[in-house]
Coordinates of N, CA and C in Angstrom, one line a residue:
M1 N -2.3 128.8 75.4 CA -2.2 129.8 73.9 C -1.2 129.6 73.4
S2 N -1.2 129.8 72.3 CA -0.3 129.2 70.9 C 0.3 130.6 70.9
V3 N 1.4 130.4 70.2 CA 2.5 131.7 69.8 C 2.6 131.6 68.5
E4 N 2.1 132.6 67.9 CA 2.2 133.0 66.6 C 2.8 134.3 66.0
S5 N 4.4 133.8 65.7 CA 5.5 134.8 65.2 C 4.8 136.3 64.6
N6 N 3.5 136.0 63.7 CA 3.3 136.8 62.9 C 2.3 138.0 63.8
K7 N 1.9 137.8 64.7 CA 1.3 138.6 65.6 C 2.0 139.2 66.7
P8 N 1.7 140.6 67.0 CA 2.5 141.4 67.7 C 2.7 140.8 69.3
K9 N 3.4 140.9 70.3 CA 3.5 140.2 71.6 C 2.6 140.7 72.8
L10 N 2.3 140.1 73.4 CA 1.5 140.7 74.4 C 2.1 140.1 76.0
E11 N 2.7 141.0 77.1 CA 3.5 140.4 77.5 C 2.9 141.2 79.1
V12 N 3.0 140.8 80.3 CA 2.7 141.4 81.7 C 3.9 141.4 82.4
C13 N 4.3 142.4 83.1 CA 5.7 142.9 83.5 C 4.2 143.0 85.1
L14 N 5.0 142.1 86.0 CA 4.0 142.0 87.4 C 4.7 143.2 88.3
S15 N 5.9 143.7 87.9 CA 6.6 144.9 88.9 C 7.3 145.7 88.5
P16 N 7.4 146.9 88.9 CA 8.3 147.9 88.3 C 9.9 147.2 88.3
A17 N 10.0 146.8 89.2 CA 11.3 146.0 89.5 C 11.6 144.8 88.7
L18 N 10.9 144.4 88.0 CA 11.0 143.5 86.6 C 11.3 144.5 85.2
L19 N 10.8 145.8 85.1 CA 10.7 146.4 83.5 C 12.3 146.1 82.9
H20 N 13.0 146.1 83.4 CA 14.4 146.2 82.6 C 14.2 144.9 81.7
L21 N 13.9 144.2 82.2 CA 13.4 142.7 81.6 C 12.8 142.7 80.2
F22 N 12.0 143.9 79.7 CA 11.1 144.1 78.4 C 11.7 144.9 78.0
D23 N 11.0 144.5 76.6 CA 11.7 145.1 75.4 C 10.6 146.7 75.0
V24 N 11.2 147.5 76.1 CA 9.8 148.6 76.4 C 10.1 149.7 74.9
K25 N 11.3 149.6 74.4 CA 11.4 151.1 73.3 C 10.6 150.0 72.1
N26 N 10.4 149.1 72.2 CA 9.7 148.6 70.9 C 8.2 148.0 71.1
S27 N 7.7 148.6 72.3 CA 6.5 148.5 72.9 C 5.5 149.6 73.1
I28 N 4.3 149.4 72.9 CA 3.0 150.2 73.9 C 3.2 149.7 75.2
V29 N 3.2 150.8 76.4 CA 3.3 150.4 77.7 C 2.0 150.8 78.5
V30 N 1.5 149.8 79.1 CA 0.0 150.1 79.7 C 0.6 150.3 81.1
I31 N 0.6 151.5 81.6 CA 0.7 151.4 83.2 C -0.9 151.5 84.1
I32 N -0.6 150.3 85.0 CA -1.6 150.0 85.6 C -1.5 149.9 86.6
D33 N -2.4 150.7 87.6 CA -2.5 151.3 89.1 C -3.9 151.4 89.5
V34 N -4.7 150.0 89.6 CA -5.7 150.1 89.9 C -6.2 150.7 91.2
L35 N -5.6 150.7 91.9 CA -5.5 151.3 93.5 C -5.3 152.4 93.9
R36 N -5.6 153.5 93.5 CA -6.4 153.9 92.7 C -5.7 154.9 91.6
A37 N -4.6 155.3 91.2 CA -3.9 156.3 90.4 C -4.5 156.4 89.1
T38 N -4.6 154.8 88.0 CA -5.4 154.8 86.7 C -6.4 154.6 86.9
S39 N -7.4 154.5 87.9 CA -8.7 154.3 87.9 C -9.1 156.0 88.0
T40 N -8.2 157.0 89.1 CA -8.6 158.1 89.0 C -8.1 159.1 87.7
I41 N -7.1 159.0 87.0 CA -6.9 159.3 85.9 C -7.7 159.3 84.8
C42 N -8.0 158.2 84.5 CA -9.3 158.1 83.6 C -10.6 158.6 83.9
T43 N -11.1 158.7 85.3 CA -12.1 159.2 85.6 C -12.4 160.9 85.2
A44 N -10.7 161.3 85.9 CA -10.5 162.9 85.9 C -10.8 163.2 84.4
L45 N -10.0 162.6 83.4 CA -10.2 162.7 81.7 C -11.7 162.7 81.4
H46 N -12.6 161.7 81.8 CA -13.7 161.3 81.4 C -14.6 162.3 81.9
N47 N -14.5 163.1 83.1 CA -15.4 164.3 83.4 C -14.9 165.3 82.9
G48 N -13.6 165.6 82.0 CA -13.3 166.6 81.6 C -12.1 167.4 81.8
A49 N -11.4 167.0 82.7 CA -10.4 167.7 83.0 C -9.1 167.7 81.5
A50 N -8.6 169.0 82.0 CA -8.2 169.3 80.5 C -6.8 168.3 80.3
K51 N -6.1 168.2 81.6 CA -5.1 167.4 81.4 C -4.7 167.2 82.9
V52 N -3.9 165.4 83.0 CA -3.3 165.4 84.3 C -1.9 165.1 84.0
I53 N -1.2 165.5 84.8 CA 0.0 166.1 84.8 C 0.5 165.0 85.8
P54 N 1.3 164.1 85.8 CA 1.7 163.0 86.6 C 3.2 163.1 87.4
V55 N 3.5 163.3 88.6 CA 4.8 163.6 89.1 C 5.2 162.6 90.3
A56 N 6.2 162.9 90.3 CA 6.9 161.8 91.6 C 7.0 162.0 92.7
S57 N 7.4 163.4 93.2 CA 7.4 163.7 94.4 C 5.9 164.8 94.8
V58 N 6.1 164.6 95.9 CA 4.7 165.9 96.6 C 5.5 167.0 96.4
E59 N 6.7 167.6 96.5 CA 7.5 168.8 96.1 C 7.0 169.4 94.8
E60 N 7.2 168.2 94.0 CA 7.4 168.6 92.7 C 5.9 168.8 92.2
C61 N 4.9 167.9 92.9 CA 3.6 168.2 92.7 C 3.0 169.7 93.2
V62 N 3.2 170.4 94.3 CA 2.8 171.4 94.9 C 3.6 172.5 94.1
N63 N 4.9 172.6 93.5 CA 5.6 173.4 92.3 C 4.7 173.5 91.3
I64 N 4.5 172.4 90.7 CA 3.7 172.7 89.1 C 2.3 172.8 89.6
G65 N 1.6 172.8 90.9 CA 0.6 173.1 90.7 C 0.5 174.9 90.8
K66 N 1.7 175.2 91.7 CA 1.4 177.0 91.9 C 1.6 177.7 90.6
Q67 N 2.7 177.0 89.7 CA 2.5 177.5 88.2 C 1.9 177.5 87.3
L68 N 1.0 176.5 88.0 CA -0.3 176.8 86.7 C -1.6 176.5 87.1
N69 N -1.5 176.9 88.2 CA -3.0 177.4 89.4 C -3.6 176.1 89.2
A70 N -3.1 174.9 89.3 CA -3.2 173.5 89.3 C -4.3 173.3 90.8
I71 N -5.0 172.3 90.4 CA -5.6 171.2 91.9 C -4.5 170.1 91.7
T72 N -3.5 170.2 92.6 CA -2.7 169.3 93.1 C -3.3 168.0 94.2
A73 N -3.0 167.1 94.1 CA -3.3 165.6 94.9 C -2.5 164.4 94.8
G74 N -2.9 163.8 95.5 CA -1.8 162.7 95.5 C -1.7 161.5 97.1
E75 N -1.4 160.9 97.0 CA -1.3 160.2 98.1 C -0.2 159.3 98.4
R76 N 0.2 158.9 99.8 CA 1.2 158.3 100.4 C 0.5 157.2 101.3
D77 N 1.1 156.0 100.9 CA 0.4 154.9 101.5 C -1.3 154.7 101.7
G78 N -2.0 155.7 100.5 CA -3.3 155.3 100.6 C -4.1 156.3 101.4
Q79 N -3.2 157.3 101.7 CA -3.8 158.6 102.3 C -3.2 160.2 102.0
I80 N -4.4 161.1 101.5 CA -3.7 162.1 101.2 C -2.3 162.8 101.5
A81 N -1.7 163.3 100.7 CA -0.3 163.2 101.0 C 0.2 164.8 101.7
A82 N 0.7 164.9 102.6 CA 0.7 166.2 103.3 C 1.4 167.0 102.4
G83 N 0.7 168.5 102.6 CA 0.6 169.7 101.6 C -0.3 169.4 100.0
L84 N -0.7 168.3 99.8 CA -1.6 168.6 98.8 C -3.1 168.9 99.3
E85 N -3.8 169.1 98.4 CA -5.1 169.9 98.7 C -5.7 168.3 98.5
H86 N -5.6 167.4 97.4 CA -6.7 166.5 97.2 C -6.3 165.0 97.3
G87 N -6.8 163.9 97.3 CA -6.6 163.0 97.6 C -6.6 161.9 96.3
N88 N -6.5 161.1 96.3 CA -6.5 159.7 95.3 C -7.8 159.0 94.9
S89 N -8.7 159.6 95.4 CA -10.2 158.9 95.2 C -10.9 159.4 93.6
P90 N -11.4 158.5 93.0 CA -12.0 159.0 91.9 C -13.1 159.7 92.0
F91 N -13.8 160.0 93.4 CA -14.8 160.2 93.5 C -14.5 161.9 93.9
E92 N -13.3 162.1 94.1 CA -13.2 163.4 94.1 C -13.6 164.8 92.7
Y93 N -13.2 163.6 91.8 CA -13.1 164.2 90.7 C -14.2 164.0 89.6
S94 N -15.8 164.8 90.1 CA -16.6 164.7 89.2 C -16.7 165.4 88.6
R95 N -17.2 165.9 87.6 CA -17.3 167.3 86.6 C -17.3 168.6 87.1
D96 N -18.4 168.8 88.0 CA -18.9 169.8 88.3 C -17.6 170.2 88.8
F97 N -16.2 169.4 89.7 CA -14.8 170.0 90.2 C -14.0 170.0 89.1
I98 N -14.0 168.7 88.1 CA -13.0 169.1 87.6 C -12.5 169.3 86.2
E99 N -14.0 169.8 85.5 CA -14.0 169.9 83.8 C -13.0 171.7 84.1
G100 N -12.3 171.5 82.7 CA -11.4 172.2 82.4 C -10.4 172.7 83.3
K101 N -9.9 171.4 84.1 CA -9.0 172.0 85.1 C -7.4 171.3 84.8
V102 N -6.8 171.5 85.4 CA -5.4 170.6 84.9 C -5.2 169.9 86.4
L103 N -4.9 168.5 86.7 CA -4.7 168.1 88.0 C -3.1 167.4 87.6
V104 N -2.7 167.7 88.6 CA -1.1 167.2 89.1 C -1.2 166.4 90.0
L105 N -0.7 165.1 89.9 CA -0.8 164.3 90.9 C -0.2 163.6 91.1
T106 N 0.2 163.0 92.1 CA 1.5 162.2 92.8 C 1.0 160.7 93.3
T107 N 1.5 159.7 93.1 CA 1.3 158.6 94.2 C 2.1 157.9 94.5
T108 N 2.1 156.8 95.3 CA 3.2 155.8 95.8 C 3.9 155.1 94.6
N109 N 2.7 154.1 93.8 CA 3.3 153.5 92.6 C 3.5 153.9 91.4
G110 N 2.1 153.8 90.8 CA 1.6 154.3 89.5 C 3.1 155.5 89.0
T111 N 2.9 156.5 89.2 CA 3.6 157.7 88.6 C 5.4 157.3 88.7
K112 N 5.6 156.5 89.2 CA 7.2 156.1 89.5 C 7.4 155.1 88.3
L113 N 6.2 154.2 87.6 CA 6.3 153.6 86.9 C 6.2 154.1 85.5
L114 N 5.5 155.0 85.1 CA 5.0 155.9 84.1 C 6.6 156.7 83.5
H115 N 6.9 157.0 84.6 CA 8.5 157.8 84.0 C 9.6 156.7 84.1
M116 N 9.3 155.8 84.6 CA 10.5 154.7 83.9 C 10.4 154.3 82.4
A117 N 8.8 154.5 82.0 CA 8.9 153.6 80.7 C 8.7 154.8 79.4
T118 N 9.2 155.8 79.6 CA 9.2 156.7 78.7 C 9.7 157.0 77.5
D119 N 10.4 155.4 77.0 CA 11.0 155.3 76.0 C 10.3 154.3 75.3
A120 N 9.1 154.1 75.7 CA 8.1 153.6 75.1 C 7.7 154.2 73.5
I121 N 7.2 153.0 72.8 CA 6.7 153.9 71.6 C 5.3 154.6 72.0
Q122 N 4.3 154.4 72.9 CA 3.4 154.8 73.6 C 3.2 154.3 74.7
I123 N 2.8 155.7 75.9 CA 2.4 155.2 77.1 C 0.8 155.6 77.2
V124 N 0.1 154.5 77.7 CA -1.1 154.7 77.9 C -1.7 154.3 79.7
T125 N -2.6 154.7 80.6 CA -2.8 154.2 81.4 C -4.2 153.4 81.5
G126 N -4.1 152.2 82.1 CA -5.7 151.6 82.3 C -6.0 151.2 83.4
S127 N -7.2 150.7 83.8 CA -7.9 150.5 85.1 C -9.4 149.3 84.8
F128 N -9.7 148.9 85.2 CA -10.9 148.6 85.1 C -12.3 149.7 84.6
P129 N -12.3 151.0 85.3 CA -13.2 151.9 84.8 C -12.9 152.4 83.1
N130 N -11.7 151.9 82.5 CA -11.7 152.0 81.1 C -11.1 150.8 80.4
I131 N -11.3 149.6 80.6 CA -10.6 148.4 80.4 C -11.5 148.7 78.5
S132 N -12.2 148.8 78.2 CA -13.2 148.6 76.9 C -12.0 149.5 76.1
A133 N -11.8 150.5 76.9 CA -11.0 151.9 75.8 C -9.6 151.2 75.4
V134 N -8.8 151.1 76.8 CA -7.5 150.7 76.6 C -7.8 149.2 75.7
C135 N -8.0 147.9 75.6 CA -8.4 147.1 75.0 C -8.5 147.3 73.4
D136 N -9.8 148.2 73.0 CA -9.8 148.5 71.6 C -8.7 148.9 70.8
Y137 N -8.3 150.3 71.8 CA -6.9 150.9 71.4 C -5.4 149.8 71.2
L138 N -5.4 148.8 71.7 CA -4.2 148.0 71.7 C -4.3 147.1 70.4
V139 N -5.6 146.7 70.5 CA -6.0 145.9 69.4 C -5.9 146.7 68.1
A140 N -6.5 148.0 67.7 CA -6.4 148.9 66.8 C -4.9 149.0 66.2
E141 N -4.0 149.3 67.3 CA -2.5 149.6 66.9 C -1.6 148.7 66.8
G142 N -1.9 147.3 66.9 CA -1.1 146.3 66.1 C 0.0 146.0 66.7
K143 N 0.5 146.6 67.5 CA 2.1 146.8 67.9 C 2.4 145.9 69.5
N144 N 3.7 145.6 69.8 CA 4.1 144.6 70.9 C 3.4 145.7 72.1
V145 N 2.6 144.8 73.4 CA 2.2 145.4 74.3 C 2.8 145.0 75.5
I146 N 3.5 145.7 76.4 CA 3.6 145.5 77.7 C 2.4 146.0 78.7
L147 N 2.1 145.4 79.2 CA 1.1 145.2 80.3 C 1.8 145.8 81.7
G148 N 1.9 146.9 82.1 CA 2.8 147.5 83.4 C 2.3 147.5 84.7
C149 N 2.1 146.5 85.7 CA 1.6 146.5 86.8 C 2.8 147.6 87.3
A150 N 1.7 148.5 88.6 CA 2.9 149.3 89.3 C 3.1 148.7 90.4
A151 N 2.3 147.7 90.9 CA 2.4 146.8 92.1 C 2.4 147.8 93.3
W152 N 3.0 147.2 94.2 CA 2.8 147.9 95.8 C 4.3 148.2 96.3
K153 N 5.2 149.0 96.0 CA 6.5 149.1 96.4 C 7.5 148.1 95.9
D154 N 7.2 147.7 94.7 CA 7.9 147.1 93.6 C 7.3 145.5 93.8
R155 N 6.6 145.2 95.0 CA 6.0 143.6 95.1 C 4.7 143.5 94.6
V156 N 4.8 142.4 94.1 CA 3.7 142.2 93.0 C 2.5 142.2 93.8
N157 N 1.0 142.7 93.4 CA -0.1 142.7 93.9 C -0.8 142.3 93.3
M158 N -2.2 142.1 93.9 CA -3.6 141.4 93.3 C -4.2 142.0 92.6
E159 N -4.7 143.3 92.5 CA -5.6 144.0 91.9 C -4.7 144.7 90.0
D160 N -3.6 144.5 90.2 CA -3.0 145.1 89.0 C -2.9 143.8 87.9
T161 N -2.4 142.6 88.9 CA -2.5 141.4 87.9 C -3.7 141.1 87.6
L162 N -5.1 141.3 88.1 CA -6.3 140.8 87.4 C -6.8 141.6 86.4
F163 N -6.4 142.9 86.8 CA -6.4 144.0 85.5 C -6.1 143.6 84.2
A164 N -4.4 143.2 84.4 CA -4.0 142.9 83.5 C -4.2 141.4 82.7
G165 N -5.0 140.6 83.7 CA -5.2 139.4 83.4 C -6.9 139.4 82.2
A166 N -7.3 140.0 82.8 CA -8.6 140.5 82.0 C -8.3 141.2 80.8
V167 N -7.1 142.4 80.6 CA -6.6 142.7 79.2 C -6.6 141.3 78.2
V168 N -5.8 140.3 78.8 CA -5.3 139.3 78.1 C -6.4 138.3 77.8
S169 N -7.8 138.5 78.5 CA -8.4 137.4 78.2 C -9.1 138.3 77.0
R170 N -9.1 139.2 76.8 CA -9.9 140.1 76.0 C -9.4 140.3 74.5
I171 N -8.2 140.3 74.7 CA -7.4 140.5 73.5 C -6.4 139.9 72.9
K172 N -6.3 138.5 73.6 CA -5.2 137.7 73.5 C -5.4 136.7 71.9
E173 N -6.2 136.7 71.4 CA -6.8 136.5 70.0 C -5.7 137.1 69.1
H174 N -5.5 138.6 69.4 CA -5.0 139.1 68.5 C -3.5 139.2 68.2
F175 N -3.1 138.4 69.6 CA -1.3 138.8 69.8 C -0.9 137.5 69.8
A176 N 0.4 137.1 69.9 CA 1.2 136.1 70.5 C 1.6 136.6 72.1
V177 N 1.2 135.1 72.7 CA 1.6 135.3 73.9 C 2.4 134.0 74.5
D178 N 3.7 134.7 74.6 CA 4.8 134.1 75.4 C 5.1 134.1 76.4
C179 N 4.4 134.0 77.4 CA 4.6 135.3 78.6 C 3.8 134.6 79.9
D180 N 5.0 133.8 80.4 CA 4.3 133.2 81.8 C 3.5 134.0 82.6
S181 N 3.7 135.3 83.1 CA 2.8 136.0 83.5 C 1.8 136.6 82.9
A182 N 2.0 136.8 81.4 CA 0.5 136.6 81.3 C -0.5 135.5 81.0
I183 N 0.0 134.8 81.2 CA -1.1 133.5 81.4 C -1.2 133.2 82.8
G184 N -0.1 133.8 83.4 CA -0.8 133.7 85.2 C -1.6 134.3 85.5
A185 N -1.6 135.8 85.0 CA -2.4 136.7 85.1 C -3.9 136.6 84.7
E186 N -4.3 135.9 83.3 CA -5.4 135.6 82.9 C -6.0 134.5 83.7
N187 N -5.3 133.3 84.3 CA -5.5 132.5 85.0 C -6.3 132.8 86.5
L188 N -5.3 133.9 87.0 CA -5.9 134.8 88.4 C -7.6 135.4 87.9
Y189 N -7.5 135.9 86.9 CA -8.4 136.4 86.2 C -9.7 135.9 86.5
A190 N -9.5 134.6 85.4 CA -10.6 133.6 85.7 C -11.2 132.9 86.8
A191 N -10.5 133.2 87.5 CA -10.4 132.6 88.8 C -11.1 133.6 89.9
A192 N -11.4 134.9 89.2 CA -11.7 136.1 90.3 C -12.9 136.5 89.4
K193 N -13.1 136.4 88.2 CA -14.1 137.4 87.4 C -15.5 137.4 88.0
D194 N -15.9 136.3 88.5 CA -17.8 136.5 88.8 C -17.7 137.4 89.7
D195 N -16.7 137.7 90.7 CA -17.1 138.7 92.2 C -15.6 139.0 92.2
L196 N -15.1 140.3 91.7 CA -13.7 140.8 91.9 C -13.8 141.3 93.4
F197 N -14.4 142.1 93.8 CA -14.7 142.7 94.8 C -14.4 141.2 96.0
E198 N -15.1 140.6 96.2 CA -15.3 139.5 97.1 C -13.8 138.7 96.7
F199 N -13.3 138.3 95.6 CA -11.7 138.0 95.7 C -10.7 138.9 95.9
M200 N -10.9 140.1 96.2 CA -10.0 141.1 96.5 C -9.5 141.1 97.8
K201 N -11.0 140.4 98.7 CA -10.7 140.9 100.1 C -9.8 140.3 100.8
G202 N -9.1 139.2 100.3 CA -7.8 138.6 101.0 C -6.4 139.6 100.5
A203 N -6.7 140.4 99.6 CA -5.1 141.3 99.3 C -4.9 142.2 100.1
S204 N -4.0 142.2 100.0 CA -3.4 143.3 100.8 C -3.6 145.0 100.8
H205 N -3.3 145.5 99.6 CA -4.1 146.6 99.6 C -5.4 146.6 99.6
F206 N -6.3 145.8 99.5 CA -7.9 146.0 100.0 C -8.3 146.3 101.2
Q207 N -7.2 145.4 102.2 CA -7.5 145.6 103.4 C -6.8 147.0 104.2
R208 N -5.5 147.3 103.5 CA -4.9 148.7 104.1 C -6.0 150.1 103.2
L209 N -6.8 149.7 102.0 CA -7.5 150.8 102.0 C -8.8 150.8 102.8
A210 N -9.2 149.4 103.4 CA -10.6 149.6 104.0 C -10.7 149.9 105.0
R211 N -9.3 150.1 106.0 CA -9.2 150.4 107.0 C -9.2 151.9 106.9
F212 N -9.3 152.6 105.7 CA -9.1 154.0 105.8 C -11.2 154.0 105.3
G213 N -11.9 153.1 105.2 CA -13.5 153.0 104.8 C -13.3 153.6 103.2
L214 N -12.6 153.0 102.3 CA -12.2 153.3 101.4 C -12.9 152.0 100.3
E215 N -14.1 151.2 101.1 CA -14.4 150.0 99.9 C -15.2 150.4 98.9
E216 N -16.0 151.5 98.9 CA -16.7 152.2 98.0 C -15.9 152.6 96.8
D217 N -14.5 153.1 96.9 CA -13.4 153.6 95.7 C -13.1 152.1 95.2
I218 N -12.8 150.9 96.3 CA -12.7 149.9 95.5 C -13.5 149.5 94.8
K219 N -14.4 149.0 95.0 CA -15.8 148.8 94.5 C -15.5 149.3 92.5
Y220 N -15.7 150.7 93.1 CA -15.5 151.7 91.6 C -14.4 151.2 90.8
C221 N -13.6 150.8 91.5 CA -12.0 150.8 90.8 C -12.1 149.1 89.9
L222 N -12.7 148.9 90.8 CA -13.2 147.2 90.1 C -13.8 147.0 89.2
T223 N -15.1 148.2 88.8 CA -16.0 148.2 88.2 C -15.8 148.3 86.4
P224 N -16.4 147.9 85.1 CA -15.5 147.7 83.9 C -16.4 149.5 83.5
D225 N -15.5 149.6 82.7 CA -16.2 151.1 81.8 C -16.9 152.1 82.3
G226 N -16.9 152.5 83.8 CA -17.4 153.6 84.6 C -17.0 155.0 83.7
A227 N -15.5 155.0 83.4 CA -15.2 156.0 82.5 C -14.2 156.0 81.4
N228 N -15.2 155.2 80.7 CA -14.4 154.3 79.4 C -13.4 155.5 78.2
V229 N -12.5 156.3 78.8 CA -11.5 156.7 78.1 C -10.3 156.5 78.1
L230 N -9.4 157.0 77.0 CA -8.2 156.5 76.8 C -7.2 157.5 77.1
P231 N -6.4 157.3 78.5 CA -5.2 158.7 78.6 C -4.2 158.4 78.1
L232 N -3.6 159.0 77.3 CA -2.4 159.0 76.4 C -1.3 159.8 77.1
F233 N -0.3 159.2 77.3 CA 1.0 160.1 77.6 C 2.1 161.1 76.8
K234 N 1.6 162.3 76.7 CA 2.4 163.3 75.7 C 2.7 164.4 76.2
N235 N 4.4 164.2 75.9 CA 5.2 165.5 76.6 C 4.9 166.0 78.1
G236 N 4.9 164.4 79.0 CA 4.8 164.7 80.1 C 3.4 165.3 80.5
E237 N 2.4 165.1 80.0 CA 1.0 165.0 80.0 C 0.3 164.1 79.7
L238 N -0.7 163.6 80.9 CA -1.9 162.6 80.2 C -3.4 163.1 79.6
I239 N -3.2 163.1 78.4 CA -4.5 163.7 78.0 C -5.6 162.7 77.4
A240 N -7.0 163.1 77.2 CA -8.3 161.9 76.6 C -7.3 161.5 75.2
G241 N -7.3 160.6 74.7 CA -7.1 159.8 73.2 C -8.5 159.7 72.6

């Protein structure tokens, strides 16, 4: 990929532990937590949720839920967190259930990264179910982009890297790409794109969720454009853009 200085930069941050190495203040940051936070966020908003409030701790989730009479949800290590009503499966947030309601969500990895990136020009969340909305927005804005992978407890993971690679593959002609992690992510996606689900079977998070019988969640989270809405982070809340 050639680098053209008159184009905005497109970079991939493979772990929250690396975010300090990137120019967050002068970039749009896309928070990526494919399995399953950002897949669930776009699904809830696509199905009419009034907003999603991402929080770091279960205690904060419970407290805000009581204040707002909201749905409290989240997971720790792939399972519903103790004290919360609902989990992190996108299938829980059908239109019949979520329309017009506020969802307060806490997750193992995604909400942590989101709160680390609050100095960004704009924060959006991305996953395969809303990949087209994300890509269209990034191209239209024409600003520097950091694709931020939530990873797994700061360790690089397969699914977030694959999504970052898919985005790079789609929009690279509009950006200057001088970032080895972006190039590597795109190459990984090229190797996997014909069957993402099969490719993911060797990944640690696939195996973690499969132990809980969540293969259908995984398939949904790897399928493009099932909930093609753009979640925008504003004033501590995610709303449909």
